[in-house]
XYZ file of C-alpha atoms in Angstrom:
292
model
C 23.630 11.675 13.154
C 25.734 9.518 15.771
C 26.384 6.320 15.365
C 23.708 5.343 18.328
C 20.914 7.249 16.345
C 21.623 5.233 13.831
C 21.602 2.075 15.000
C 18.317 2.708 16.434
C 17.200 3.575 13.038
C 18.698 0.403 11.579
C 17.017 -1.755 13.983
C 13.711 0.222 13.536
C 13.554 -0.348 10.286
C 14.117 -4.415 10.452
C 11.662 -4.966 12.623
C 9.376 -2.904 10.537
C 10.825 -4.767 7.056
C 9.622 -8.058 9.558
C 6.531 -7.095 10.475
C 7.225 -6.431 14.087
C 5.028 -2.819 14.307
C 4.657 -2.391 17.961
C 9.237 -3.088 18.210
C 9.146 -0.923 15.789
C 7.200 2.068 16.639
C 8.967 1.679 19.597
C 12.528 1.832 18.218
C 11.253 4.954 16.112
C 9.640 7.199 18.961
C 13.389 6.078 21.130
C 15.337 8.032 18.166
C 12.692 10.935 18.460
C 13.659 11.165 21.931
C 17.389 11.787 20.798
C 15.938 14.001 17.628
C 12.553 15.183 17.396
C 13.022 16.061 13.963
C 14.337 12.995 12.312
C 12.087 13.138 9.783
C 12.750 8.997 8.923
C 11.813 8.153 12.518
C 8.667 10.790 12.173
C 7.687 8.732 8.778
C 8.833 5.409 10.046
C 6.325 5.494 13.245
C 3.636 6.954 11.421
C 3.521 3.886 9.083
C 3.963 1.060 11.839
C 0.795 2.589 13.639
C -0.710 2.036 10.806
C 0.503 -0.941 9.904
C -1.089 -1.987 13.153
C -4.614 -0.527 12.414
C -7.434 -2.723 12.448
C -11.152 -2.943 11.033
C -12.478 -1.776 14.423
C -9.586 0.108 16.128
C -6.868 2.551 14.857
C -7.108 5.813 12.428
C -5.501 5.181 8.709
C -5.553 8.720 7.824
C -3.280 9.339 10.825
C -0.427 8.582 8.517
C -0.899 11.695 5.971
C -0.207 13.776 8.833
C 2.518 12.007 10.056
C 3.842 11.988 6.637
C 3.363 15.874 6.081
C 5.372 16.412 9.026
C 7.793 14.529 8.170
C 8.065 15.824 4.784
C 8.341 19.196 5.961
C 10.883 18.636 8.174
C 12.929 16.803 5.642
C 12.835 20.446 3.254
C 13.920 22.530 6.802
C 16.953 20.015 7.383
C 17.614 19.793 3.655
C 17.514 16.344 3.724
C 17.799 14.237 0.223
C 14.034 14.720 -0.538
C 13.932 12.340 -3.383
C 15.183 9.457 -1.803
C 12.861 10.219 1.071
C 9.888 10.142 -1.844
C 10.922 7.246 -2.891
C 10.682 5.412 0.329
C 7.381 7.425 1.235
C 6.307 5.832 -2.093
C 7.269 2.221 -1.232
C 5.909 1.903 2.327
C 2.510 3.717 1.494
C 1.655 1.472 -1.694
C 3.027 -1.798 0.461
C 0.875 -0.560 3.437
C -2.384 0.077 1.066
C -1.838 -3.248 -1.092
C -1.753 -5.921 2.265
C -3.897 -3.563 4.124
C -6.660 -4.036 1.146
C -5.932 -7.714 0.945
C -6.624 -7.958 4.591
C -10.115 -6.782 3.720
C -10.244 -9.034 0.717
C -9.449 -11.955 3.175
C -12.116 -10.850 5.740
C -14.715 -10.434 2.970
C -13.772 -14.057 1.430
C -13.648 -15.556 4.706
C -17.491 -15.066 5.213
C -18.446 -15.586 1.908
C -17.191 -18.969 2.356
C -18.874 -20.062 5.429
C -21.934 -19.183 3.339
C -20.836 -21.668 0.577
C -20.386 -18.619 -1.919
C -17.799 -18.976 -4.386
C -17.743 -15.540 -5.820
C -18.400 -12.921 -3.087
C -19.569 -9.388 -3.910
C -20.227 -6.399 -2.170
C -23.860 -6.544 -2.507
C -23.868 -10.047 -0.749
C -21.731 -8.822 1.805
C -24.489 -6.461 2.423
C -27.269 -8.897 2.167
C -25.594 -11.298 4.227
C -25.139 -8.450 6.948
C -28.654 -7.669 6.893
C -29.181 -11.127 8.050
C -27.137 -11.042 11.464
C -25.200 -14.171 11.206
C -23.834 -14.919 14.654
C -25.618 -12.478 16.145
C -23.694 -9.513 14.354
C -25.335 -6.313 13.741
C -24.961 -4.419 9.917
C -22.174 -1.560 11.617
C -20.189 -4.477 13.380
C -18.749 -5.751 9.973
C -20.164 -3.957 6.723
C -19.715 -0.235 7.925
C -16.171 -0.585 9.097
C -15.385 -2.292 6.037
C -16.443 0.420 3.564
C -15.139 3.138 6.426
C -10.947 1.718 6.078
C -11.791 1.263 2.612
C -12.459 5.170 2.612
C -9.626 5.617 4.408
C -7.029 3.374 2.108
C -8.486 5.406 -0.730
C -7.624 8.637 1.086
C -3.930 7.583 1.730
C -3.336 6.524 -2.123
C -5.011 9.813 -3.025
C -2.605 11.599 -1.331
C 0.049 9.267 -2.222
C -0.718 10.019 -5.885
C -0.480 13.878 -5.245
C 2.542 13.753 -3.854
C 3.966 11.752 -6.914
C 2.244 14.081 -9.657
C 5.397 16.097 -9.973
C 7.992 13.716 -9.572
C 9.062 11.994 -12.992
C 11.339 10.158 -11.202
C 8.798 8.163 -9.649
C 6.906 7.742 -12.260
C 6.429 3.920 -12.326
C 5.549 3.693 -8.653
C 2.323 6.226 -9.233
C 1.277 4.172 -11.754
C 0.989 1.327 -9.495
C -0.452 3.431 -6.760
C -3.261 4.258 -9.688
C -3.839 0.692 -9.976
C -4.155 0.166 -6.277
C -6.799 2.597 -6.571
C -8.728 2.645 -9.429
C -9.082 -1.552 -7.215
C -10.295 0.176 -4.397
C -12.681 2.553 -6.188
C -14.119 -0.617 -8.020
C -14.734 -2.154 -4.524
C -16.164 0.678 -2.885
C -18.853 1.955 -5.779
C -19.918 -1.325 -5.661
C -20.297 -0.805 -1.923
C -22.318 2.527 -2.187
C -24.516 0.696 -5.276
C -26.203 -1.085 -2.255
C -27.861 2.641 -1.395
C -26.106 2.639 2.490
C -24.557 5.768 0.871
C -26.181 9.310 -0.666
C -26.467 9.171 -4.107
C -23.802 12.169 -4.779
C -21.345 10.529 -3.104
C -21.796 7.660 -5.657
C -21.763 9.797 -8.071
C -18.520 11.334 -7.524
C -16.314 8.122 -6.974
C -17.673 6.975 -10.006
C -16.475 10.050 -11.770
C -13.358 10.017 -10.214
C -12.983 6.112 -11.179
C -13.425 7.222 -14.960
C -10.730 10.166 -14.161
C -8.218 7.435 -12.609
C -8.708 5.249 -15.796
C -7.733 8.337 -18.196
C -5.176 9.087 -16.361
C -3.407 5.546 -16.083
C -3.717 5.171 -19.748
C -1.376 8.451 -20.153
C 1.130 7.748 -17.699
C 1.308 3.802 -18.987
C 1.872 5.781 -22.245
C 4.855 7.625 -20.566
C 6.503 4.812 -18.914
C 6.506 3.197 -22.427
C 9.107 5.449 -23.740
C 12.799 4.511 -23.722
C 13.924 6.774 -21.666
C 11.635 5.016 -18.752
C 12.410 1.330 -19.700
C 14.701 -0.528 -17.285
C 15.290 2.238 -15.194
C 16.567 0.729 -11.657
C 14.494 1.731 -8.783
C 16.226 4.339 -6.603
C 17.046 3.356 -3.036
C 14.835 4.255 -0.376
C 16.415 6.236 2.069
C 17.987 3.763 5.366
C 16.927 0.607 3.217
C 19.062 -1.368 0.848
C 18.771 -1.730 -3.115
C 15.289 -3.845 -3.261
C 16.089 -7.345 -4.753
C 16.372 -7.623 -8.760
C 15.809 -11.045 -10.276
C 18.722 -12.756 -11.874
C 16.678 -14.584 -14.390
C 13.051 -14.511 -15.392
C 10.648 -16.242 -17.503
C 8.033 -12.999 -18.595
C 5.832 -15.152 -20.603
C 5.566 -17.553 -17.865
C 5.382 -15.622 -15.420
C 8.535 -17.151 -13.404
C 11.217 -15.456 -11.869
C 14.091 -16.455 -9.803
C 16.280 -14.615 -7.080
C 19.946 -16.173 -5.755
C 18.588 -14.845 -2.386
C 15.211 -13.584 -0.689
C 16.368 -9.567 -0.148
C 15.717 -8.291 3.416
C 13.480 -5.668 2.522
C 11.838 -5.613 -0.788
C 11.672 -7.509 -4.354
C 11.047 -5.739 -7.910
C 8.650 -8.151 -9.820
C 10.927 -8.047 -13.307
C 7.438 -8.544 -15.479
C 5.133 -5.452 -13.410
C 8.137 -3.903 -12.178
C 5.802 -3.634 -9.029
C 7.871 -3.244 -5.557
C 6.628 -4.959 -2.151
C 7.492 -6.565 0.515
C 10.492 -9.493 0.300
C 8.305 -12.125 2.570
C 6.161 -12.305 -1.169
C 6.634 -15.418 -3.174
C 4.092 -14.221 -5.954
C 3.880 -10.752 -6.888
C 0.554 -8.826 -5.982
C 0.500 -7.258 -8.959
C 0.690 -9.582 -11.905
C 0.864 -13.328 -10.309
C 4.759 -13.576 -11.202
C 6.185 -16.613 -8.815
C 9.159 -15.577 -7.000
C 11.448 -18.699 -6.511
C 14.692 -17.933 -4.094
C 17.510 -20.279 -5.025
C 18.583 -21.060 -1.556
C 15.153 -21.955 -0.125
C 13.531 -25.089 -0.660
């Protein structure tokens, strides 16, 4: 790889770490014009499309095909496929998590304007039913359960991919909890009869499948040989940021520095995105030394 190529990668993936998705989908399909089978650049614009996806505009599942192709390419060039899993891992469960909690924020958003403190799916559907501001049921509610689908489609093939890898162990198991979340969400979504009964009947059944299968790999990851094992680097991104000092019982931990790209929660051990200040996982506060 020249030294060009990789700048362009380098730069790709900052404005990607900063939340700059259109720069950086740009920067990524520039290096494809130098390589077409750069596998990172392949991966990397997949997930900034996605990243810019919306409620009413863009296509989620887009991403498992850009990440099979990347993949694939990756085994032809004999690229260092773990590493490469290990960022796949990092930038599908960060994409998933915010992408969820951008629902979550919709959702909470109009519950409040109706004065509700606790909002639930079967309000959300009652409340659509109504037409507040002259919206229709498919302008809100439909697209809502339709990305959830779609989120729920990306962490199953997320958790496929990670089946075989022991080495990535930990990271499945938060993927699991991402989605045994989402399965939650969306059954309660389905128990308001918009969907066919069967179709209820089979997340439900895969919800009590996802449970059973957490409790055996939170068995695994128990064992000494998986305690305190550092996270591996993601391919073209630096060692994610590792607390100096932490209060587990309190829930309080505190970094020298914020890291560029991503922070390991020392309680969860859940890794995400460095612009966090409480973890997404368990509610640990991140406090940076050098920030006010």
């Amino acid at each position: 790889m020249t030294p060009e190529l990789q700048n362009i990668l380098l730069l790709a993936d900052r404005d990607l770490a900063a939340g700059r998705y259109a720069d950086a989908e740009a920067e990524y399909a520039k290096a494809l014009e130098t390589d077409a089978n750069l596998y990172i650049a392949v991966h990397g614009r997949g997930v900034a499309r996605t990243w810019q996806s919306t409620l009413l505009d863009g296509d989620p599942i887009a991403l498992i095909a850009s990440t099979e192709d990347a993949l694939r390419m990756c085994r032809s060039a004999d690229g260092d496929e773990a590493a490469f899993m290990a960022r796949i891992a990092v930038d599908l469960i960060n994409l998933t998590s915010t992408k969820y909690n951008e629902l979550t924020r919709i959702y909470t958003s109009i519950a409040r304007g109706e004065n509700r403190k606790a909002p639930s799916p079967l309000f959300f559907y009652t409340w659509s039913l109504a037409k507040p501001q002259g919206l229709e049921l498919e302008d809100v509610y439909i697209p809502m359960v339709n990305y959830l689908a779609a989120l729920i489609k990306i962490g199953e093939y997320l958790d496929k991919l990670l089946e075989s890898d022991n080495a990535l162990k930990r990271r499945r198991l938060h993927n699991i909890g991402n989605l045994a979340i989402f399965y939650d969400w969306l059954i309660a979504f389905n128990a308001t009869g918009r969907v066919n009964n069967e179709y209820y009947k089979s997340t439900v059944a895969k919800k009590r499948a996802l449970a059973e299968l957490r409790k055996r790999i939170e068995k695994d990851v128990s064992e000494p040989e998986y305690r305190n094992v550092p996270a591996a680097r993601p391919e073209g991104r630096p060692l994610p940021g590792v607390a100096a000092e932490a209060d587990k019982e309190n829930k309080i931990a505190h970094f020298g520095t914020r890291p560029p790209f991503e922070v390991i929660c020392p309680v969860c051990g859940t890794i995400q995105k460095s612009n966090r200040s409480i973890c997404f996982q368990c509610s640990c506060k991140f406090i940076f030394d050098d920030e006010n």
